[in-house]
Amino acid sequence: MCSLDGLFANNRAWANQRVSEDPEYFTRLATLQAPKYLWIGCSDSRVPANEILGLAPGEVFVHRNVANLVVHSDLNCLSVLQYAVDVLKVEHVMVVGHYGCGGVQAVVERRLVGLVDNWLRHVADVAFKHMSRLDRHGDPVELGRRLVELNVVEQVSNVCRTTILRDAWKRGDKVEVHGLVYGLDDGLLRPLGISVDGRGQWEERHEASIQTLASMNENG
Ligand code: CO
């Protein structure tokens, strides 16, 4: 008897279901993955990449960490990005934040959680950079939503500034970087008006999307 027995039973039922629908399902997947998308999202259990996108195994390459951060010295995230862009030749890199993100909210509320506070310093840096755009005395939930959006825009820029994307664009690879936010309460993905498809463009897109976000939020 194992405490994971329920999960093994689920897994067997899932595998049997796949094979009954398509006998070649696993033999085909075992020999090849050719995803078009890389998803960089939050570790939050309520934000599963494949399910939200309606994509099957093999269709999206995934990296997740607390608060969907792309840190220039994070070898884990950079390795995923490099493999996805250089080897798998994905066409789209999506940085996906989500409203109600516990990591972002901890920063907003200056709540200390432990070791992860060091990781969340990167979110605090985003808040500091955009201090003039954030109403620190307003509703903390609204403040959290704004910081989730700004954090995505900053992480998109971080992706664009890596040697990985700069080299890919120099080679003429067709790869776009997008910023999106997911709503836990409605299951919907929203584009943040930042999609970058070439070298040297990200600065303008970055500035434009910050302006767009500001006017979007002013107009409710
Ligand atoms: Co989160």
Coordinates of C-alpha atoms and ligand atoms in Angstrom, one line a residue:
M1 CA 0.0 0.0 0.0
C2 CA 1.4 3.3 -1.0
S3 CA 0.1 6.8 -0.3
L4 CA 0.4 7.5 -4.0
D5 CA -1.8 4.6 -5.0
G6 CA -4.7 6.9 -6.0
L7 CA -2.4 8.8 -8.4
F8 CA -1.1 5.5 -10.0
A9 CA -4.7 4.5 -10.6
N10 CA -5.4 7.8 -12.2
N11 CA -2.3 7.5 -14.4
R12 CA -3.2 4.0 -15.6
A13 CA -6.8 5.1 -16.5
W14 CA -5.4 8.2 -18.4
A15 CA -2.8 6.1 -20.3
N16 CA -5.5 3.5 -21.2
Q17 CA -7.8 6.2 -22.4
R18 CA -5.2 7.7 -24.6
V19 CA -4.3 4.3 -26.2
S20 CA -8.0 3.4 -26.7
E21 CA -8.5 6.7 -28.6
D22 CA -5.2 6.4 -30.6
P23 CA -3.2 3.2 -30.4
E24 CA 0.0 5.0 -31.7
Y25 CA -0.3 7.8 -29.2
F26 CA 2.7 7.0 -27.0
T27 CA 4.9 5.4 -29.6
R28 CA 4.6 8.6 -31.7
L29 CA 5.3 10.9 -28.7
A30 CA 8.2 8.8 -27.5
T31 CA 10.2 9.4 -30.7
L32 CA 9.6 13.1 -31.3
Q33 CA 8.6 16.3 -29.6
A34 CA 8.1 19.3 -31.8
P35 CA 6.4 22.0 -29.7
K36 CA 5.8 25.4 -31.3
Y37 CA 5.5 27.1 -27.9
L38 CA 7.5 27.7 -24.8
W39 CA 5.5 28.7 -21.7
I40 CA 7.3 30.5 -18.9
G41 CA 4.7 30.6 -16.1
C42 CA 4.2 30.6 -12.4
S43 CA 4.5 27.3 -10.3
D44 CA 0.9 28.0 -9.0
S45 CA -1.0 24.7 -9.2
R46 CA -4.0 26.5 -10.7
V47 CA -2.1 27.6 -13.8
P48 CA -1.4 24.4 -15.8
A49 CA 0.0 25.3 -19.2
N50 CA -1.3 22.5 -21.4
E51 CA -4.8 22.6 -20.0
I52 CA -5.2 26.3 -20.3
L53 CA -4.0 26.3 -23.9
G54 CA -6.0 23.2 -24.8
L55 CA -2.8 21.5 -26.0
A56 CA -1.8 17.9 -25.8
P57 CA 1.5 16.5 -24.4
G58 CA 4.2 17.3 -27.0
E59 CA 2.8 20.7 -28.0
V60 CA 4.1 23.1 -25.4
F61 CA 7.6 23.2 -23.7
V62 CA 7.3 24.4 -20.1
H63 CA 9.3 26.3 -17.5
R64 CA 7.6 27.3 -14.3
N65 CA 8.9 29.1 -11.2
V66 CA 7.4 31.2 -8.4
A67 CA 6.1 34.4 -10.0
N68 CA 7.2 33.5 -13.6
L69 CA 10.6 35.2 -13.4
V70 CA 13.3 35.3 -16.0
V71 CA 16.5 36.1 -14.1
H72 CA 19.6 36.7 -16.2
S73 CA 21.8 34.4 -14.0
D74 CA 19.2 31.6 -13.5
L75 CA 20.8 28.7 -15.4
N76 CA 17.7 26.6 -15.0
C77 CA 15.4 29.1 -16.9
L78 CA 18.2 30.0 -19.4
S79 CA 18.8 26.3 -20.2
V80 CA 15.1 25.8 -20.9
L81 CA 15.0 28.9 -23.1
Q82 CA 18.2 28.0 -25.0
Y83 CA 17.0 24.4 -25.7
A84 CA 13.6 25.6 -26.7
V85 CA 14.9 28.3 -29.1
D86 CA 18.0 26.7 -30.5
V87 CA 17.1 23.0 -30.6
L88 CA 13.3 22.7 -30.6
K89 CA 13.0 25.9 -32.7
V90 CA 9.8 27.1 -30.9
E91 CA 8.1 29.9 -32.7
H92 CA 6.6 31.6 -29.7
V93 CA 7.9 32.2 -26.2
M94 CA 5.1 33.2 -23.8
V95 CA 5.7 34.8 -20.4
V96 CA 2.5 34.2 -18.5
G97 CA 1.7 35.9 -15.2
H98 CA -1.6 35.4 -13.3
Y99 CA -3.8 37.6 -11.3
G100 CA -3.9 36.5 -7.6
C101 CA -0.3 35.4 -7.7
G102 CA 0.8 34.6 -4.1
G103 CA 4.4 35.6 -4.8
V104 CA 3.5 39.0 -6.2
Q105 CA 1.0 39.5 -3.4
A106 CA 3.6 38.7 -0.7
V107 CA 5.7 41.6 -2.1
V108 CA 2.7 43.9 -2.2
E109 CA 1.8 43.2 1.4
R110 CA 5.5 43.0 2.5
R111 CA 4.8 39.6 3.9
L112 CA 7.8 37.5 4.8
V113 CA 7.6 33.8 3.8
G114 CA 11.1 32.5 4.1
L115 CA 13.9 31.6 1.6
V116 CA 11.6 32.4 -1.3
D117 CA 11.7 36.1 -0.2
N118 CA 15.1 36.3 -1.8
W119 CA 13.7 35.0 -5.1
L120 CA 10.8 37.5 -4.8
R121 CA 13.3 40.3 -4.5
H122 CA 13.2 40.3 -8.3
V123 CA 9.4 41.2 -8.1
A124 CA 10.2 43.8 -5.4
D125 CA 12.7 45.3 -7.9
V126 CA 10.0 45.6 -10.5
A127 CA 7.8 47.3 -8.0
F128 CA 10.6 49.7 -7.1
K129 CA 11.3 50.5 -10.8
H130 CA 7.6 51.3 -11.4
M131 CA 7.0 53.0 -8.0
S132 CA 5.5 56.1 -9.7
R133 CA 2.9 54.0 -11.6
L134 CA 1.8 52.0 -8.5
D135 CA -0.5 53.4 -5.9
R136 CA 1.1 52.0 -2.8
H137 CA -1.7 53.2 -0.6
G138 CA -4.5 52.0 -2.8
D139 CA -6.4 48.6 -2.7
P140 CA -3.8 45.9 -2.2
V141 CA -5.6 43.5 -4.6
E142 CA -5.6 46.2 -7.4
L143 CA -2.0 47.0 -6.6
G144 CA -1.2 43.2 -6.9
R145 CA -2.9 43.1 -10.3
R146 CA -0.9 46.1 -11.6
L147 CA 2.3 44.5 -10.4
V148 CA 1.5 41.2 -12.0
E149 CA 1.1 43.0 -15.3
L150 CA 4.3 45.1 -15.0
N151 CA 6.2 42.0 -13.9
V152 CA 5.2 40.2 -17.1
V153 CA 6.3 43.1 -19.2
E154 CA 9.7 43.2 -17.4
Q155 CA 10.2 39.5 -17.8
V156 CA 9.4 39.7 -21.5
S157 CA 12.2 42.3 -21.8
N158 CA 14.5 40.0 -19.8
V159 CA 13.8 37.2 -22.3
C160 CA 14.5 39.6 -25.2
R161 CA 17.8 40.7 -23.7
T162 CA 19.3 37.2 -23.4
T163 CA 22.0 36.2 -25.8
I164 CA 19.7 33.4 -26.7
L165 CA 17.0 35.6 -28.3
R166 CA 19.5 38.1 -29.6
D167 CA 21.5 35.4 -31.4
A168 CA 18.3 33.7 -32.7
W169 CA 17.1 37.0 -34.2
K170 CA 20.6 37.7 -35.7
R171 CA 20.4 34.3 -37.4
G172 CA 17.0 35.3 -38.8
D173 CA 15.0 32.8 -36.8
K174 CA 11.3 33.4 -36.6
V175 CA 10.6 33.5 -32.9
E176 CA 8.3 35.9 -31.1
V177 CA 8.1 36.7 -27.4
H178 CA 4.7 37.5 -25.8
G179 CA 3.5 38.8 -22.5
L180 CA 0.2 37.4 -21.2
V181 CA -1.8 37.4 -18.0
Y182 CA -4.2 34.6 -16.9
G183 CA -7.3 35.1 -14.7
L184 CA -7.8 32.5 -12.0
D185 CA -11.4 33.6 -11.7
D186 CA -12.4 33.3 -15.3
G187 CA -9.9 31.0 -16.9
L188 CA -9.0 33.5 -19.6
L189 CA -5.6 34.5 -21.0
R190 CA -5.2 38.2 -21.9
P191 CA -2.5 39.6 -24.1
L192 CA -0.6 42.6 -22.5
G193 CA 0.1 44.3 -25.8
I194 CA 3.7 43.2 -25.8
S195 CA 4.8 40.9 -28.6
V196 CA 8.3 41.2 -29.9
D197 CA 9.5 39.5 -33.1
G198 CA 12.8 41.0 -33.9
R199 CA 16.1 42.3 -32.7
G200 CA 16.3 45.8 -31.3
Q201 CA 12.5 46.2 -31.1
W202 CA 11.9 45.2 -27.5
E203 CA 12.7 48.6 -26.0
E204 CA 10.0 50.3 -28.0
R205 CA 7.5 47.5 -27.4
H206 CA 8.4 47.6 -23.7
E207 CA 7.7 51.4 -23.4
A208 CA 4.5 51.2 -25.5
S209 CA 3.1 48.3 -23.4
I210 CA 3.8 50.2 -20.1
Q211 CA 1.9 53.2 -21.5
T212 CA -1.0 51.0 -22.8
L213 CA -1.3 49.3 -19.4
A214 CA -1.4 52.6 -17.7
S215 CA -4.2 54.0 -19.9
M216 CA -6.1 50.6 -19.8
N217 CA -6.1 50.7 -16.0
E218 CA -7.0 54.4 -15.9
N219 CA -10.1 53.8 -18.1
G220 CA -11.1 50.8 -15.8
Ligands
CO1 CO 1.8 32.9 -9.0

